[in-house]
Short mmCIF file of C-alpha atoms in Angstrom, two decimals:
data_model
loop_
_atom_site.label_atom_id
_atom_site.label_comp_id
_atom_site.label_asym_id
_atom_site.label_seq_id
_atom_site.Cartn_x
_atom_site.Cartn_y
_atom_site.Cartn_z
CA MET A 22 171.00 123.81 118.22
CA ALA A 23 168.75 122.55 121.03
CA VAL A 24 169.07 124.22 124.40
CA ASP A 25 170.61 122.06 127.13
CA THR A 26 167.79 121.70 129.69
CA SER A 27 169.82 119.83 132.29
CA PRO A 28 170.10 121.62 135.68
CA ARG A 29 173.31 123.46 136.53
CA THR A 30 173.70 121.78 139.92
CA THR A 31 172.68 118.48 141.46
CA THR A 32 168.86 118.40 141.52
CA TRP A 33 166.13 116.08 142.76
CA THR A 34 162.40 116.54 142.20
CA TYR A 35 159.49 114.75 143.83
CA VAL A 36 156.43 114.51 141.59
CA ASP A 37 153.55 112.05 141.29
CA GLY A 38 154.88 109.87 144.09
CA GLU A 39 158.49 109.42 142.97
CA TRP A 40 161.86 111.16 143.14
CA LEU A 41 163.44 112.04 139.79
CA THR A 42 166.92 113.39 139.14
CA GLY A 43 167.77 116.17 136.69
CA ASN A 44 165.11 118.40 135.14
CA PRO A 45 162.08 116.20 134.39
CA PRO A 46 159.72 117.43 131.63
CA LEU A 47 156.56 118.28 133.58
CA ILE A 48 154.86 121.11 131.68
CA GLY A 49 153.82 120.87 128.04
CA PRO A 50 152.77 123.45 125.44
CA THR A 51 149.08 123.04 126.27
CA SER A 52 149.60 123.28 130.04
CA HIS A 53 147.82 126.26 131.59
CA ALA A 54 150.96 127.04 133.59
CA MET A 55 153.16 127.36 130.50
CA TRP A 56 150.58 129.21 128.45
CA LEU A 57 148.90 131.43 131.03
CA GLY A 58 151.21 131.52 134.02
CA SER A 59 149.33 129.72 136.80
CA THR A 60 152.42 128.88 138.88
CA VAL A 61 153.28 129.50 142.53
CA PHE A 62 156.37 128.43 144.45
CA ASP A 63 158.21 128.93 147.69
CA GLY A 64 161.81 128.66 148.72
CA ALA A 65 163.44 127.41 151.90
CA ARG A 66 167.09 126.69 152.65
CA TRP A 67 169.02 123.75 154.03
CA PHE A 68 172.62 124.14 155.16
CA ASP A 69 174.82 122.48 157.81
CA GLY A 70 172.04 120.13 158.80
CA ILE A 71 169.40 122.81 159.45
CA ALA A 72 166.49 124.27 157.48
CA PRO A 73 165.43 127.51 159.21
CA ASP A 74 161.67 128.21 159.13
CA LEU A 75 161.05 125.32 156.73
CA ASP A 76 157.64 124.82 158.31
CA LEU A 77 156.63 128.42 157.58
CA HIS A 78 157.69 128.16 153.94
CA CYS A 79 155.65 124.97 153.57
CA GLN A 80 152.63 126.74 155.03
CA ARG A 81 153.04 129.73 152.73
CA ILE A 82 153.11 127.70 149.51
CA ASN A 83 149.61 126.46 150.28
CA ARG A 84 148.39 130.02 150.91
CA SER A 85 149.90 131.05 147.58
CA ALA A 86 148.13 128.19 145.84
CA LEU A 87 144.77 129.29 147.19
CA ALA A 88 145.44 132.91 146.20
CA MET A 89 146.20 131.74 142.64
CA GLY A 90 142.98 129.73 142.48
CA LEU A 91 144.78 126.39 142.76
CA LYS A 92 144.03 123.48 145.08
CA PRO A 93 146.69 122.53 147.66
CA LEU A 94 147.38 118.82 147.24
CA LYS A 95 149.67 118.34 150.26
CA THR A 96 149.50 119.58 153.82
CA ALA A 97 152.34 121.77 155.01
CA GLU A 98 153.49 118.92 157.23
CA GLU A 99 153.58 116.51 154.30
CA ILE A 100 155.64 118.95 152.24
CA GLU A 101 158.06 119.44 155.13
CA ALA A 102 158.51 115.69 155.55
CA LEU A 103 159.16 115.28 151.82
CA ALA A 104 161.75 118.06 151.97
CA TRP A 105 163.72 116.27 154.67
CA GLU A 106 163.43 113.06 152.65
CA GLY A 107 164.85 114.88 149.64
CA VAL A 108 167.73 116.40 151.58
CA LYS A 109 169.02 112.88 152.29
CA ARG A 110 169.61 112.40 148.55
CA PHE A 111 172.44 114.97 148.57
CA ASP A 112 175.99 114.62 149.87
CA GLY A 113 175.45 117.17 152.65
CA ASN A 114 178.39 119.36 151.65
CA THR A 115 176.59 122.14 149.75
CA PRO A 116 173.61 124.31 150.79
CA ILE A 117 170.31 123.34 149.16
CA TYR A 118 167.39 125.38 147.89
CA ILE A 119 164.05 123.74 148.72
CA LYS A 120 161.33 124.73 146.25
CA PRO A 121 157.74 123.43 146.55
CA MET A 122 155.57 124.31 143.55
CA TYR A 123 151.96 124.15 142.40
CA TRP A 124 150.68 124.82 138.90
CA GLY A 125 147.55 124.40 136.81
CA GLU A 126 147.32 121.99 133.91
CA HIS A 127 144.00 123.11 132.39
CA GLY A 128 141.77 126.15 132.12
CA SER A 129 138.35 126.16 133.70
CA ALA A 130 135.19 125.29 131.82
CA GLY A 131 133.91 128.26 129.84
CA SER A 132 137.12 130.31 130.18
CA ILE A 133 140.54 128.96 129.33
CA VAL A 134 142.11 132.03 130.97
CA ALA A 135 140.96 131.05 134.48
CA VAL A 136 142.73 128.00 135.87
CA ASP A 137 140.81 124.85 136.76
CA ALA A 138 141.63 124.19 140.42
CA GLU A 139 140.94 120.49 139.96
CA SER A 140 143.85 120.30 137.48
CA THR A 141 146.41 121.44 140.06
CA ARG A 142 149.73 119.60 140.10
CA PHE A 143 152.46 119.57 142.77
CA ALA A 144 156.21 119.13 142.70
CA LEU A 145 159.00 119.60 145.23
CA CYS A 146 162.37 120.47 143.73
CA LEU A 147 165.65 120.56 145.67
CA PHE A 148 168.93 121.71 144.16
CA GLU A 149 172.38 122.68 145.35
CA ALA A 150 172.84 126.46 145.70
CA PRO A 151 175.59 128.03 147.83
CA LEU A 152 174.68 130.89 150.15
CA GLY A 153 176.00 134.15 148.76
CA GLY A 154 175.95 137.92 148.87
CA HIS A 155 177.80 138.45 152.12
CA GLY A 156 180.44 140.66 150.53
CA GLY A 157 177.74 143.31 150.16
CA VAL A 158 175.70 144.49 147.17
CA THR A 159 175.14 147.71 145.25
CA LEU A 160 171.69 149.13 144.50
CA THR A 161 170.21 151.70 142.15
CA VAL A 162 166.72 153.12 142.18
CA SER A 163 164.72 151.23 139.56
CA PRO A 164 162.57 153.06 137.00
CA PHE A 165 160.14 150.13 137.22
CA ARG A 166 157.50 149.75 139.94
CA ARG A 167 155.80 147.06 141.99
CA PRO A 168 152.13 146.51 141.08
CA SER A 169 149.27 146.86 143.53
CA PRO A 170 146.92 144.00 144.58
CA GLU A 171 144.32 145.40 142.17
CA THR A 172 146.64 144.87 139.20
CA ALA A 173 148.61 141.69 139.92
CA MET A 174 148.65 138.51 142.01
CA THR A 175 150.66 140.15 144.81
CA ASP A 176 149.15 138.03 147.61
CA ALA A 177 150.87 134.91 146.22
CA LYS A 178 154.50 134.03 145.62
CA ALA A 179 153.56 133.74 141.98
CA GLY A 180 155.91 133.02 139.12
CA SER A 181 154.12 135.65 137.05
CA LEU A 182 155.49 138.42 139.30
CA TYR A 183 159.11 137.59 138.64
CA PRO A 184 159.60 138.79 135.04
CA ASN A 185 159.07 142.29 136.44
CA SER A 186 161.81 141.62 139.01
CA GLY A 187 164.01 140.21 136.29
CA ARG A 188 163.82 143.32 134.13
CA MET A 189 164.62 145.44 137.19
CA ILE A 190 167.81 143.48 137.76
CA VAL A 191 168.79 143.48 134.07
CA GLU A 192 168.31 147.26 133.87
CA ALA A 193 170.31 147.78 137.08
CA LYS A 194 173.16 145.58 135.88
CA LYS A 195 173.35 147.52 132.63
CA ARG A 196 174.15 150.56 134.77
CA GLY A 197 176.78 148.72 136.82
CA PHE A 198 174.75 147.75 139.91
CA ASP A 199 173.94 144.36 141.44
CA ASN A 200 170.28 144.95 142.19
CA ALA A 201 167.59 147.63 142.35
CA LEU A 202 165.74 149.55 145.03
CA VAL A 203 162.08 149.34 144.06
CA ARG A 204 159.07 151.60 144.67
CA ASP A 205 155.35 150.97 144.59
CA MET A 206 152.98 152.69 142.18
CA ILE A 207 152.83 155.87 144.30
CA GLY A 208 156.58 156.17 144.80
CA ASN A 209 157.21 154.63 148.23
CA VAL A 210 160.18 152.27 148.64
CA VAL A 211 158.99 148.70 149.19
CA GLU A 212 161.92 146.30 148.64
CA THR A 213 164.71 145.41 146.23
CA ALA A 214 164.07 143.43 143.06
CA SER A 215 164.74 140.18 144.93
CA SER A 216 164.72 140.79 148.69
CA ASN A 217 163.29 142.83 151.53
CA VAL A 218 165.15 145.94 152.59
CA PHE A 219 165.97 147.75 155.85
CA MET A 220 167.60 151.08 156.65
CA VAL A 221 169.12 152.42 159.86
CA LYS A 222 169.03 156.05 160.93
CA ASP A 223 170.20 157.36 164.31
CA GLY A 224 170.05 153.88 165.80
CA ILE A 225 166.48 153.17 164.68
CA ILE A 226 165.83 150.37 162.19
CA TYR A 227 163.19 151.00 159.53
CA THR A 228 161.65 148.72 156.93
CA PRO A 229 158.84 149.46 154.46
CA VAL A 230 155.40 148.74 155.86
CA ALA A 231 153.80 145.64 154.35
CA ASN A 232 151.26 147.20 151.97
CA ARG A 233 150.55 144.08 149.85
CA THR A 234 152.59 145.34 146.89
CA PHE A 235 155.55 143.14 147.87
CA LEU A 236 156.22 139.84 149.62
CA ALA A 237 156.81 140.59 153.32
CA GLY A 238 159.16 137.68 153.73
CA ILE A 239 159.58 134.99 156.36
CA THR A 240 163.26 135.89 156.87
CA ARG A 241 162.26 139.56 157.15
CA ALA A 242 159.83 138.75 159.96
CA ARG A 243 162.37 136.49 161.68
CA VAL A 244 165.09 139.17 161.62
CA MET A 245 162.69 141.84 162.86
CA GLY A 246 161.70 139.65 165.80
CA LEU A 247 165.28 138.79 166.70
CA LEU A 248 166.39 142.44 166.57
CA ARG A 249 163.47 143.55 168.73
CA ARG A 250 164.19 140.82 171.26
CA GLU A 251 167.77 142.13 171.38
CA GLY A 252 166.43 145.58 172.29
CA PHE A 253 166.53 147.36 168.92
CA ASP A 254 163.79 149.78 167.91
CA VAL A 255 162.43 148.30 164.66
CA ARG A 256 159.70 150.21 162.85
CA GLU A 257 157.57 149.45 159.79
CA GLU A 258 156.85 152.75 158.05
CA THR A 259 156.15 154.34 154.69
CA LEU A 260 159.62 155.26 153.42
CA SER A 261 160.98 157.39 150.58
CA VAL A 262 164.06 157.11 148.37
CA GLU A 263 165.33 160.29 150.06
CA GLN A 264 165.23 158.58 153.46
CA PHE A 265 167.25 155.67 152.14
CA MET A 266 169.80 158.02 150.60
CA ALA A 267 170.20 159.70 154.01
CA ALA A 268 170.45 156.41 155.96
CA ASP A 269 173.40 155.43 158.12
CA GLU A 270 173.31 151.90 156.74
CA ILE A 271 171.15 149.70 154.54
CA PHE A 272 170.81 145.94 154.47
CA THR A 273 168.56 143.34 152.88
CA THR A 274 166.97 140.11 154.05
CA GLY A 275 165.80 137.13 152.08
CA ASN A 276 165.71 133.39 152.14
CA TYR A 277 168.37 132.98 149.47
CA SER A 278 171.21 134.86 151.22
CA LYS A 279 169.69 135.74 154.62
CA VAL A 280 171.19 139.15 155.62
CA VAL A 281 173.31 141.19 153.20
CA SER A 282 174.77 144.69 153.59
CA VAL A 283 174.33 147.34 150.91
CA ASN A 284 177.63 148.99 149.96
CA ARG A 285 176.23 151.61 147.60
CA LEU A 286 172.92 153.18 146.60
CA ASP A 287 173.38 155.09 143.35
CA ASP A 288 176.17 157.59 144.13
CA ARG A 289 176.01 157.17 147.93
CA GLU A 290 178.61 154.84 149.44
CA PHE A 291 177.97 152.83 152.61
CA GLN A 292 180.20 150.79 154.89
CA GLN A 293 178.97 147.49 156.25
CA GLY A 294 177.25 148.67 159.39
CA PRO A 295 177.04 147.25 162.90
CA VAL A 296 173.29 146.64 162.71
CA ALA A 297 173.57 144.49 159.59
CA ARG A 298 176.38 142.50 161.18
CA LYS A 299 174.32 142.05 164.33
CA ALA A 300 171.25 141.03 162.36
CA LEU A 301 173.19 138.30 160.56
CA GLU A 302 174.80 137.17 163.80
CA LEU A 303 171.43 136.96 165.56
CA TYR A 304 169.86 135.08 162.67
CA MET A 305 172.63 132.51 162.46
CA ASP A 306 172.77 132.08 166.24
CA TRP A 307 169.02 131.41 166.20
CA ALA A 308 169.21 129.10 163.17
CA TYR A 309 171.99 126.97 164.60
CA GLY A 310 170.79 127.15 168.19
CA ARG A 311 167.20 126.03 168.04
CA SER A 312 164.42 125.05 165.67
CA ALA A 313 161.57 127.27 164.50
CA SER A 314 159.14 125.19 166.59
CA GLU A 315 160.75 126.57 169.73
CA GLU A 316 159.83 130.14 168.82
#
């Protein structure tokens, strides 16, 4: 029986100058992207008439394209304008995920493995996706690790990085957890399988230092700035699993769900803490109160 390839929520995609509904067939069996993984993407959010930091996400997709060896075909401003055009195609009742993408169609001359930058294609996909995760999540320490820049395309938001994240989540779920706390190759905590992570100890907020093994996210940076402006001591440091186990509270940040408390890390239980609540409050106050251009 053929797999149903239709999207699970209302979806619109801009490609080659037109808006298409559903899940248009864009990549074929000879496409470099399908065969050899030359894909990059980004993800912004629209909800209640606002799209926090949309401009920064549109800038980052072009940086990811360059890191992958692709050729950006749109300016960040053009992508942002298209995103707002696409938002108007929805009913405005459900949050939207905004996903610009680049991929390669052909390999370069003399080596099919390396992508041909001149064969780069662009699409912008928007689909309905409710905000979630605010009831809190559970984490377990993953047996799998994040690669270093010498071993993987860690300087891009590359599709090829995500199967590793996927197996982390699958393994964690098999053991009864929602997500995984992830280390780098030398054993330092860097993030979860799908978001950035923070811990609080004695009133000080810590987050793993950006060491190029993980995506130091736009929402992460925004939350750090808001907390510091509020007077919190926020530090980027090299952190161990033992420090997280001894934390007073843990929370995550990410574009998909913004700020989410961690209720449990392996056998250690946590209550939703005041810092996580404040971080979410500050983020939403900023998002609803003024645009990113005012920062």
